[in-house]
Coordinates of C-alpha atoms (C1' of nucleotides) and ligand atoms in Angstrom, one line a residue:
Chain A
M1 CA 29.9 -6.9 10.9
I2 CA 26.9 -5.0 9.8
T3 CA 23.7 -5.3 11.9
L4 CA 20.1 -5.8 10.8
T5 CA 19.2 -2.4 12.0
E6 CA 22.0 -0.7 10.1
E7 CA 20.9 -2.6 7.0
N8 CA 17.4 -1.3 7.3
Y9 CA 18.6 2.3 7.7
I10 CA 20.9 2.0 4.7
K11 CA 18.1 0.6 2.6
A12 CA 15.8 3.4 3.7
I13 CA 18.3 6.1 2.9
Y14 CA 18.9 4.5 -0.5
H15 CA 15.2 4.5 -1.4
L16 CA 14.5 7.9 0.0
G17 CA 17.4 9.4 -1.9
K18 CA 16.3 7.9 -5.3
Q19 CA 18.9 5.2 -5.7
G20 CA 21.2 7.2 -3.4
V21 CA 21.6 10.4 -5.6
E22 CA 19.7 12.9 -3.4
T23 CA 20.5 13.9 0.1
V24 CA 18.2 12.5 2.7
N25 CA 17.1 14.3 5.9
T26 CA 16.5 13.0 9.3
N27 CA 12.7 13.3 9.6
A28 CA 12.2 11.4 6.4
I29 CA 14.2 8.5 7.7
A30 CA 12.3 8.5 11.0
E31 CA 9.0 8.5 9.1
A32 CA 10.1 5.7 6.8
L33 CA 11.3 3.5 9.6
Q34 CA 8.7 4.4 12.1
T35 CA 11.1 5.7 14.7
K36 CA 12.1 9.0 16.3
A37 CA 14.4 11.6 14.8
S38 CA 16.7 11.4 17.8
S39 CA 17.2 7.7 17.1
V40 CA 18.0 8.5 13.5
T41 CA 20.6 11.0 14.4
D42 CA 22.4 8.4 16.5
M43 CA 22.4 5.9 13.7
L44 CA 23.6 8.4 11.1
K45 CA 26.7 9.1 13.3
K46 CA 27.3 5.4 13.4
L47 CA 26.8 4.9 9.7
A48 CA 29.2 7.7 9.0
E49 CA 31.7 6.3 11.4
K50 CA 31.6 2.9 9.7
G51 CA 32.0 4.5 6.3
Y52 CA 28.6 3.7 4.9
A53 CA 27.4 7.3 4.7
D54 CA 28.5 10.9 4.5
Y55 CA 26.7 12.9 7.2
I56 CA 26.8 16.5 8.0
K57 CA 25.1 17.7 11.1
Y58 CA 21.8 19.5 10.3
Q59 CA 22.5 19.0 6.6
G60 CA 21.4 15.5 5.9
V61 CA 23.0 12.3 4.8
N62 CA 24.2 10.5 1.6
L63 CA 25.3 7.0 1.1
T64 CA 29.0 6.3 0.2
V65 CA 29.9 4.0 -2.6
Q66 CA 30.2 1.2 0.0
G67 CA 26.8 2.1 1.5
K68 CA 25.1 2.0 -1.9
K69 CA 26.6 -1.4 -2.6
I70 CA 25.2 -2.7 0.6
A71 CA 21.8 -1.2 -0.1
I72 CA 21.7 -2.8 -3.6
G73 CA 22.6 -6.1 -2.1
I74 CA 19.8 -6.0 0.4
I75 CA 17.3 -4.9 -2.3
R76 CA 18.5 -7.8 -4.5
K77 CA 17.8 -10.2 -1.7
H78 CA 14.4 -8.6 -0.9
R79 CA 13.2 -8.8 -4.5
L80 CA 14.5 -12.3 -5.1
W81 CA 12.7 -13.6 -2.0
E82 CA 9.5 -11.8 -3.2
V83 CA 9.7 -13.7 -6.5
F84 CA 10.3 -16.9 -4.6
L85 CA 7.3 -16.4 -2.4
V86 CA 4.9 -15.6 -5.3
E87 CA 6.2 -18.1 -7.8
K88 CA 6.9 -21.0 -5.6
L89 CA 4.9 -20.6 -2.4
N90 CA 1.7 -19.2 -3.8
F91 CA 1.8 -15.9 -2.0
K92 CA -0.2 -13.1 -3.5
W93 CA 1.7 -10.0 -4.5
D94 CA 0.3 -8.0 -1.5
E95 CA 1.4 -10.6 1.0
V96 CA 5.2 -10.8 0.3
H97 CA 6.5 -7.5 1.6
Q98 CA 6.6 -8.2 5.4
V99 CA 8.2 -11.6 5.0
A100 CA 10.8 -10.3 2.5
E101 CA 11.6 -7.6 5.0
D102 CA 13.0 -10.2 7.3
L103 CA 14.4 -12.7 4.7
E104 CA 16.5 -9.9 3.1
H105 CA 18.8 -9.9 6.1
I106 CA 19.8 -13.6 5.9
K107 CA 23.5 -13.5 5.1
S108 CA 24.7 -16.3 2.8
E109 CA 26.2 -15.6 -0.6
K110 CA 25.5 -19.2 -1.7
L111 CA 21.9 -19.0 -0.6
I112 CA 21.1 -16.0 -2.6
D113 CA 23.1 -17.1 -5.7
Q114 CA 21.4 -20.5 -5.7
L115 CA 18.0 -18.9 -5.2
D116 CA 18.7 -16.6 -8.1
A117 CA 19.6 -19.5 -10.3
Y118 CA 16.6 -21.6 -9.0
L119 CA 14.3 -18.8 -10.0
K120 CA 16.0 -18.6 -13.4
H121 CA 17.6 -15.2 -12.8
P122 CA 14.4 -13.1 -12.7
T123 CA 14.9 -9.4 -13.8
H124 CA 11.9 -8.0 -12.0
D125 CA 10.0 -8.6 -8.7
P126 CA 6.2 -9.1 -8.4
H127 CA 5.7 -5.4 -8.2
G128 CA 7.7 -4.6 -11.4
D129 CA 10.8 -3.4 -9.6
P130 CA 14.1 -4.5 -11.2
I131 CA 16.3 -7.1 -9.5
P132 CA 20.0 -6.2 -9.4
D133 CA 22.4 -9.0 -10.5
R134 CA 25.2 -10.3 -8.3
D135 CA 27.4 -7.4 -9.3
G136 CA 24.7 -4.9 -8.4
N137 CA 23.8 -3.9 -12.0
F138 CA 20.2 -3.4 -13.0
K139 CA 18.5 -1.1 -15.5
Q140 CA 15.3 0.8 -14.6
I141 CA 13.0 0.3 -17.5
E142 CA 11.5 3.4 -19.0
K143 CA 8.2 3.8 -17.3
I144 CA 5.7 6.6 -16.7
L145 CA 2.8 7.0 -14.3
L146 CA -0.7 6.5 -15.7
S147 CA -1.4 10.1 -14.5
Q148 CA 1.3 11.3 -17.0
A149 CA 0.1 9.1 -19.9
I150 CA -1.1 10.6 -23.2
L151 CA -4.6 10.4 -24.5
G152 CA -5.3 7.7 -27.0
N153 CA -2.0 5.9 -26.5
K154 CA -1.6 2.2 -25.8
Y155 CA 0.3 1.1 -22.8
K156 CA 1.3 -1.9 -20.8
C157 CA 1.3 -2.1 -17.0
V158 CA 4.8 -2.6 -15.7
G159 CA 4.8 -1.7 -12.1
V160 CA 3.2 -0.2 -9.0
K161 CA 4.4 2.7 -6.9
D162 CA 2.2 2.0 -3.9
T163 CA 2.6 -1.6 -2.7
S164 CA 0.0 -1.5 0.0
S165 CA -2.5 -4.4 0.2
A166 CA -5.3 -1.9 -0.2
F167 CA -4.0 -0.8 -3.6
L168 CA -2.9 -4.2 -4.8
N169 CA -6.2 -5.7 -3.9
Y170 CA -7.9 -2.9 -5.8
L171 CA -5.9 -3.7 -8.9
D172 CA -6.7 -7.5 -8.5
A173 CA -10.4 -6.7 -8.2
N174 CA -10.2 -4.7 -11.4
A175 CA -8.2 -7.3 -13.2
I176 CA -5.2 -5.0 -13.6
A177 CA -2.0 -7.0 -13.4
L178 CA 1.6 -6.5 -14.6
G179 CA 1.6 -7.1 -18.4
T180 CA -2.0 -6.0 -18.8
E181 CA -2.6 -3.6 -21.8
I182 CA -4.3 -0.3 -21.3
V183 CA -5.6 2.4 -23.6
L184 CA -6.1 5.9 -22.2
L185 CA -9.5 7.0 -23.3
H186 CA -10.3 10.2 -21.3
K187 CA -8.8 12.5 -18.7
E188 CA -11.4 14.3 -16.6
P189 CA -10.1 17.8 -15.8
F190 CA -12.5 18.2 -12.9
D191 CA -11.0 15.6 -10.6
Q192 CA -8.1 14.1 -12.6
S193 CA -9.9 10.8 -12.8
I194 CA -9.0 8.7 -15.9
K195 CA -11.0 6.5 -18.1
I196 CA -9.1 3.5 -19.5
E197 CA -9.8 0.5 -21.7
I198 CA -8.6 -2.7 -20.2
N199 CA -9.3 -6.3 -21.3
N200 CA -12.1 -4.9 -23.6
R201 CA -13.7 -3.2 -20.6
E202 CA -13.9 0.5 -19.9
I203 CA -13.3 1.6 -16.4
T204 CA -12.6 4.9 -14.6
V205 CA -9.9 5.2 -12.0
S206 CA -9.2 8.0 -9.6
Q207 CA -6.2 10.3 -9.6
N208 CA -4.9 8.3 -6.7
V209 CA -4.8 5.2 -8.7
A210 CA -3.4 6.9 -11.7
K211 CA -0.5 8.2 -9.6
N212 CA 0.5 4.8 -8.5
L213 CA 0.4 2.7 -11.6
F214 CA 3.5 2.5 -13.9
L215 CA 3.1 2.1 -17.6
K216 CA 5.3 1.5 -20.6
T217 CA 4.5 2.6 -24.1
V218 CA 3.7 -0.4 -26.3
Chain B
M1 CA 7.1 -11.1 21.6
I2 CA 9.8 -13.7 21.7
T3 CA 13.3 -12.6 20.7
L4 CA 15.7 -14.5 18.4
T5 CA 18.0 -15.0 21.4
E6 CA 15.3 -16.4 23.6
E7 CA 14.4 -18.8 20.8
N8 CA 18.0 -20.0 20.5
Y9 CA 18.1 -20.7 24.3
I10 CA 14.8 -22.5 24.3
K11 CA 15.9 -24.7 21.4
A12 CA 19.2 -25.5 23.1
I13 CA 17.5 -26.4 26.4
Y14 CA 15.1 -28.7 24.4
H15 CA 18.0 -30.5 22.7
L16 CA 20.2 -30.8 25.8
G17 CA 17.3 -32.1 27.8
K18 CA 16.4 -34.9 25.2
Q19 CA 13.2 -33.5 23.9
G20 CA 12.7 -31.6 27.1
V21 CA 12.4 -34.5 29.5
E22 CA 15.7 -34.0 31.4
T23 CA 16.7 -31.1 33.5
V24 CA 19.4 -29.0 31.9
N25 CA 22.2 -27.2 33.8
T26 CA 23.7 -23.8 33.2
N27 CA 27.2 -24.8 32.0
A28 CA 25.8 -27.2 29.4
I29 CA 23.7 -24.3 27.9
A30 CA 26.7 -22.0 28.0
E31 CA 28.8 -24.6 26.2
A32 CA 26.1 -25.2 23.5
L33 CA 25.6 -21.6 22.8
Q34 CA 29.2 -20.5 23.1
T35 CA 28.4 -18.0 25.8
K36 CA 29.2 -17.5 29.5
A37 CA 27.4 -19.1 32.4
S38 CA 26.5 -15.8 33.9
S39 CA 24.7 -14.8 30.7
V40 CA 22.8 -18.1 30.8
T41 CA 21.7 -17.4 34.4
D42 CA 20.3 -14.0 33.3
M43 CA 18.4 -15.6 30.4
L44 CA 17.0 -18.5 32.5
K45 CA 15.5 -15.9 34.9
K46 CA 13.9 -14.2 31.9
L47 CA 12.6 -17.5 30.4
A48 CA 11.1 -18.5 33.7
E49 CA 9.5 -15.1 34.1
K50 CA 7.9 -15.3 30.6
G51 CA 6.6 -18.8 31.3
Y52 CA 8.8 -20.7 28.9
A53 CA 10.8 -22.5 31.5
D54 CA 10.8 -23.7 35.1
Y55 CA 14.0 -22.7 36.8
I56 CA 15.3 -23.3 40.3
K57 CA 18.4 -21.5 41.3
Y58 CA 21.4 -23.8 41.3
Q59 CA 19.2 -26.7 40.3
G60 CA 18.8 -26.4 36.6
V61 CA 16.0 -25.7 34.2
N62 CA 13.1 -27.5 32.4
L63 CA 11.0 -26.2 29.6
T64 CA 7.3 -25.7 30.3
V65 CA 4.6 -27.0 27.9
Q66 CA 4.6 -23.7 26.3
G67 CA 8.4 -23.7 26.0
K68 CA 8.4 -27.1 24.5
K69 CA 5.9 -26.0 21.9
I70 CA 8.1 -23.1 20.9
A71 CA 11.2 -25.4 20.7
I72 CA 9.4 -27.8 18.4
G73 CA 8.2 -25.0 16.2
I74 CA 11.7 -23.7 15.7
I75 CA 13.0 -27.2 15.1
R76 CA 10.3 -27.7 12.5
K77 CA 11.3 -24.6 10.7
H78 CA 15.0 -25.4 10.9
R79 CA 14.5 -28.9 9.4
L80 CA 12.1 -27.7 6.7
W81 CA 14.6 -25.1 5.6
E82 CA 17.4 -27.7 5.5
V83 CA 15.3 -29.9 3.2
F84 CA 14.6 -26.9 1.0
L85 CA 18.3 -26.0 0.8
V86 CA 19.3 -29.5 -0.2
E87 CA 16.4 -30.4 -2.4
K88 CA 15.9 -27.2 -4.2
L89 CA 19.0 -25.1 -3.9
N90 CA 21.7 -27.8 -4.3
F91 CA 23.3 -27.4 -1.0
K92 CA 25.2 -30.4 0.4
W93 CA 24.1 -31.8 3.6
D94 CA 27.1 -30.4 5.4
E95 CA 26.4 -26.8 4.2
V96 CA 22.9 -26.3 5.5
H97 CA 23.2 -25.9 9.2
Q98 CA 24.5 -22.4 9.5
V99 CA 21.9 -20.9 7.1
A100 CA 19.0 -22.9 8.7
E101 CA 20.2 -21.5 12.1
D102 CA 19.1 -18.1 10.8
L103 CA 16.1 -19.0 8.7
E104 CA 14.5 -20.8 11.6
H105 CA 13.8 -17.5 13.2
I106 CA 11.7 -16.0 10.4
K107 CA 8.2 -15.6 11.8
S108 CA 5.4 -16.4 9.3
E109 CA 2.9 -19.1 9.6
K110 CA 2.0 -18.9 6.0
L111 CA 5.6 -19.1 4.9
I112 CA 6.4 -22.3 6.8
D113 CA 3.1 -24.0 5.9
Q114 CA 3.5 -23.2 2.2
L115 CA 7.2 -24.3 2.4
D116 CA 6.1 -27.6 4.0
A117 CA 3.5 -28.1 1.2
Y118 CA 6.0 -27.1 -1.5
L119 CA 8.4 -29.7 -0.2
K120 CA 5.6 -32.3 -0.1
H121 CA 5.5 -32.5 3.7
P122 CA 8.8 -34.2 4.2
T123 CA 9.1 -36.3 7.4
H124 CA 12.8 -36.2 7.8
D125 CA 15.6 -33.6 7.3
P126 CA 18.8 -34.3 5.3
H127 CA 20.5 -35.7 8.5
G128 CA 17.7 -38.1 9.2
D129 CA 16.0 -36.1 11.9
P130 CA 12.2 -36.1 12.1
I131 CA 10.3 -33.0 11.1
P132 CA 7.4 -32.1 13.4
D133 CA 4.1 -31.4 11.6
R134 CA 2.2 -28.2 12.1
D135 CA 0.7 -29.5 15.3
G136 CA 4.1 -30.4 16.7
N137 CA 3.7 -34.1 16.3
F138 CA 6.5 -36.4 15.1
K139 CA 7.7 -39.8 15.8
Q140 CA 11.3 -40.7 16.4
I141 CA 12.0 -43.8 14.3
E142 CA 13.6 -46.7 16.1
K143 CA 17.3 -46.4 15.5
I144 CA 20.5 -47.6 17.0
L145 CA 24.1 -46.5 16.7
L146 CA 26.4 -48.5 14.5
S147 CA 28.5 -49.1 17.7
Q148 CA 25.5 -50.9 19.2
A149 CA 24.7 -53.0 16.2
I150 CA 24.8 -56.8 16.2
L151 CA 27.3 -58.9 14.3
G152 CA 26.0 -60.3 11.0
N153 CA 22.8 -58.3 10.9
K154 CA 21.7 -56.1 8.0
Y155 CA 20.9 -52.5 8.6
K156 CA 20.1 -49.3 6.7
C157 CA 21.6 -45.9 7.5
V158 CA 18.9 -43.6 8.8
G159 CA 20.7 -40.7 10.5
V160 CA 23.8 -39.0 11.8
K161 CA 24.5 -37.8 15.3
D162 CA 27.4 -35.6 14.5
T163 CA 26.5 -33.1 11.8
S164 CA 29.9 -31.5 11.4
S165 CA 31.3 -31.0 7.9
A166 CA 34.2 -33.2 8.8
F167 CA 32.0 -36.2 9.6
L168 CA 29.6 -35.7 6.8
N169 CA 32.4 -35.3 4.3
Y170 CA 33.9 -38.5 5.6
L171 CA 30.6 -40.3 4.9
D172 CA 30.4 -38.8 1.4
A173 CA 34.0 -39.9 0.6
N174 CA 33.0 -43.5 1.7
A175 CA 29.7 -43.5 -0.1
I176 CA 27.7 -43.8 3.0
A177 CA 24.4 -41.9 2.6
L178 CA 21.0 -42.1 4.3
G179 CA 19.3 -45.2 2.9
T180 CA 22.5 -47.1 2.2
E181 CA 22.5 -50.7 3.4
I182 CA 25.1 -52.0 5.8
V183 CA 26.0 -55.4 7.1
L184 CA 28.1 -55.7 10.2
L185 CA 31.0 -58.0 9.6
H186 CA 33.4 -57.7 12.5
K187 CA 33.9 -55.8 15.7
E188 CA 37.5 -55.4 16.7
P189 CA 37.8 -55.7 20.5
F190 CA 41.1 -53.9 20.6
D191 CA 40.0 -50.4 19.4
Q192 CA 36.2 -50.9 18.9
S193 CA 36.7 -50.4 15.2
I194 CA 34.1 -52.0 13.0
K195 CA 34.2 -53.8 9.6
I196 CA 31.1 -53.3 7.5
E197 CA 30.0 -54.3 4.1
I198 CA 28.6 -51.4 2.1
N199 CA 27.7 -51.3 -1.6
N200 CA 29.5 -54.6 -2.0
R201 CA 32.7 -53.1 -0.5
E202 CA 34.2 -54.0 2.8
I203 CA 35.5 -51.0 4.9
T204 CA 36.6 -50.6 8.4
V205 CA 35.4 -47.6 10.4
S206 CA 36.7 -46.2 13.7
Q207 CA 34.7 -46.3 17.0
N208 CA 34.3 -42.5 16.5
V209 CA 32.4 -43.1 13.3
A210 CA 30.4 -46.0 14.7
K211 CA 29.2 -43.8 17.5
N212 CA 27.8 -41.2 15.2
L213 CA 25.9 -43.2 12.6
F214 CA 22.3 -44.2 13.2
L215 CA 21.0 -47.5 11.7
K216 CA 17.7 -49.2 11.5
T217 CA 17.2 -53.0 11.3
V218 CA 16.1 -54.1 7.8
Chain C
dA1 C1' 32.8 -33.9 59.0
dT2 C1' 35.8 -30.8 57.0
dT3 C1' 38.1 -29.2 53.3
dT4 C1' 38.5 -28.5 48.4
dA5 C1' 36.8 -28.1 43.9
dA6 C1' 33.3 -27.3 40.7
dA7 C1' 29.1 -25.1 39.4
dT8 C1' 26.3 -21.3 39.6
dT9 C1' 24.8 -16.8 40.7
dT10 C1' 25.4 -11.8 41.7
dA11 C1' 27.5 -7.2 41.1
dG12 C1' 28.8 -4.0 38.2
dA13 C1' 30.1 -2.5 33.4
dT14 C1' 29.5 -2.3 28.3
dT15 C1' 27.3 -2.1 23.6
dA16 C1' 23.3 -1.5 20.4
dG17 C1' 19.2 0.5 19.8
dT18 C1' 15.6 3.2 21.4
dC19 C1' 12.9 6.9 23.8
dT20 C1' 11.5 11.8 26.0
dA21 C1' 12.5 16.3 26.9
dA22 C1' 15.4 20.1 26.4
dA23 C1' 18.7 22.8 23.7
dT24 C1' 20.4 24.2 19.2
dT25 C1' 20.3 25.3 14.4
dT26 C1' 18.1 26.2 10.2
dT27 C1' 14.2 27.8 7.6
dT28 C1' 10.2 30.6 7.0
dA29 C1' 7.3 34.4 7.7
dT30 C1' 6.6 38.9 9.0
Chain D
dA1 C1' 16.2 42.0 10.2
dT2 C1' 13.7 39.8 13.7
dA3 C1' 10.6 36.7 15.4
dA4 C1' 8.3 32.3 15.0
dA5 C1' 8.2 27.7 13.4
dA6 C1' 10.3 23.6 11.9
dA7 C1' 14.0 20.5 11.9
dT8 C1' 17.6 18.5 14.1
dT9 C1' 20.7 17.3 17.8
dT10 C1' 22.1 16.5 22.6
dA11 C1' 21.4 14.9 27.3
dG12 C1' 20.0 11.5 30.1
dA13 C1' 17.5 7.3 30.8
dC14 C1' 15.9 2.5 29.6
dT15 C1' 15.9 -2.5 27.8
dA16 C1' 18.2 -6.6 25.9
dA17 C1' 22.1 -9.2 25.8
dT18 C1' 26.6 -9.7 26.9
dC19 C1' 31.0 -9.8 29.8
dT20 C1' 34.6 -10.1 34.0
dA21 C1' 35.4 -10.7 38.6
dA22 C1' 33.8 -11.7 43.0
dA23 C1' 30.6 -14.2 46.1
dT24 C1' 27.8 -18.1 47.0
dT25 C1' 26.1 -22.7 46.8
dT26 C1' 26.5 -27.5 45.8
dA27 C1' 29.2 -31.7 45.1
dA28 C1' 33.3 -34.4 45.7
dA29 C1' 37.2 -35.8 48.2
dT30 C1' 39.7 -36.7 52.1
Ligands
LIG301 MN1 14.3 -5.4 6.6
LIG302 MN1 8.6 -5.6 -4.3
LIG303 MN1 19.2 -20.0 15.5
LIG304 MN1 19.5 -31.3 10.4

DNA sequence: ATTTAAATTTAGATTAGTCTAAATTTTTAT
DNA sequence: ATAAAAATTTAGACTAATCTAAATTTAAAT
């Protein structure tokens, strides 16, 4: 049996290591899970012992194939629940994260498969992140940050990097939603702020915003 | 903060004590939760300390007003999730219990209120048990066991006492569902088996069945 | 009213997860 | 190449929940 805590660690390692390709170090995990480095060390030993991770003292940790499979399963559940909360229960996209954090640990194959079907097999969650299918397959759509966009080009918003309420509420207030079209009008060299056209309005956003909004060329 | 385990104990005490009116003893709780009496004793001390229960050594335990409120809240969640699973995710009524046992511990006011609204404020779960409203109010409908029914009278099935798959599958196989009308034709003194008319068919059911099917006079 | 049996509690251990403080290893800077 | 700083691990302790085995209390039976 895998515990809820082990699942949270595995998911954190997966995310910190960019889908599990990079090695992750202790302090990063402690920071992500709001815990202490010494607690992380203990857990890494356990995960290694159980075959979920390869861990070398002082050198960091990597998920095994089995560990990655578990991580993807949890992420699938997390994102499906997020879709459910937004589409069916009228949650806003900034309210779903905490609840999904708990729901992702409910263990029932049937539950998640039926939920998937009920939601008509969604491919992306409310923040634009891809939802793995039941075999764990998913494709990351080609996306760039607004900060990397090219002057004059036309784009479509497809995701957010920061999922904090503060950022999501900012986007709501400025009528920037997933699917919204954007044209890059000007990049200010002084402070990296960016002027964009959106819904026939011109607005200027800070570098901070530009570094957290994902776009796709259209 | 209240833990998942504390919640399970409180719910068990509530059920064993008939909505919290009777005093519950240690062994009954151990049996219900599949644990040992010594573990129960430890937890009863803790529940008393936290103000959820009144506990007298060797004499048994009662829920406080606060404890009852918590129990009812968990039961509300449990039953709402059961309705969701059956109505929306195509679960059969014998498949919902285990999953609901986990879902009932998800803590989000908004989640449960929205779920309630989404399901159109159901008053009863798939097994005929009443669902408390958000203030904790619910009324137990007047119901009797088939074994206590009177010859010749006409009834409607309104609930089950035993919620095991074995029993629920038996009912399915015999086309006995909630809402089905039943006429009591004969009570066999020898083995307490009962002959009933149901959907224009005559069938005989054992005492065991008769003691687990709730009816309402129609 | 004793004795016996049943129910319950206590004592002492164990596992999961966490923490602080101290020790060790690795990395960075001089 | 050494010293200082940063990262990481170990040692030892704590809480929640559980268990077994022994002790205690209550209830039942003679
Ligand atoms: Mn989680
Ligand atoms: Mn998301
Ligand atoms: Mn439960
Ligand atoms: Mn039920």
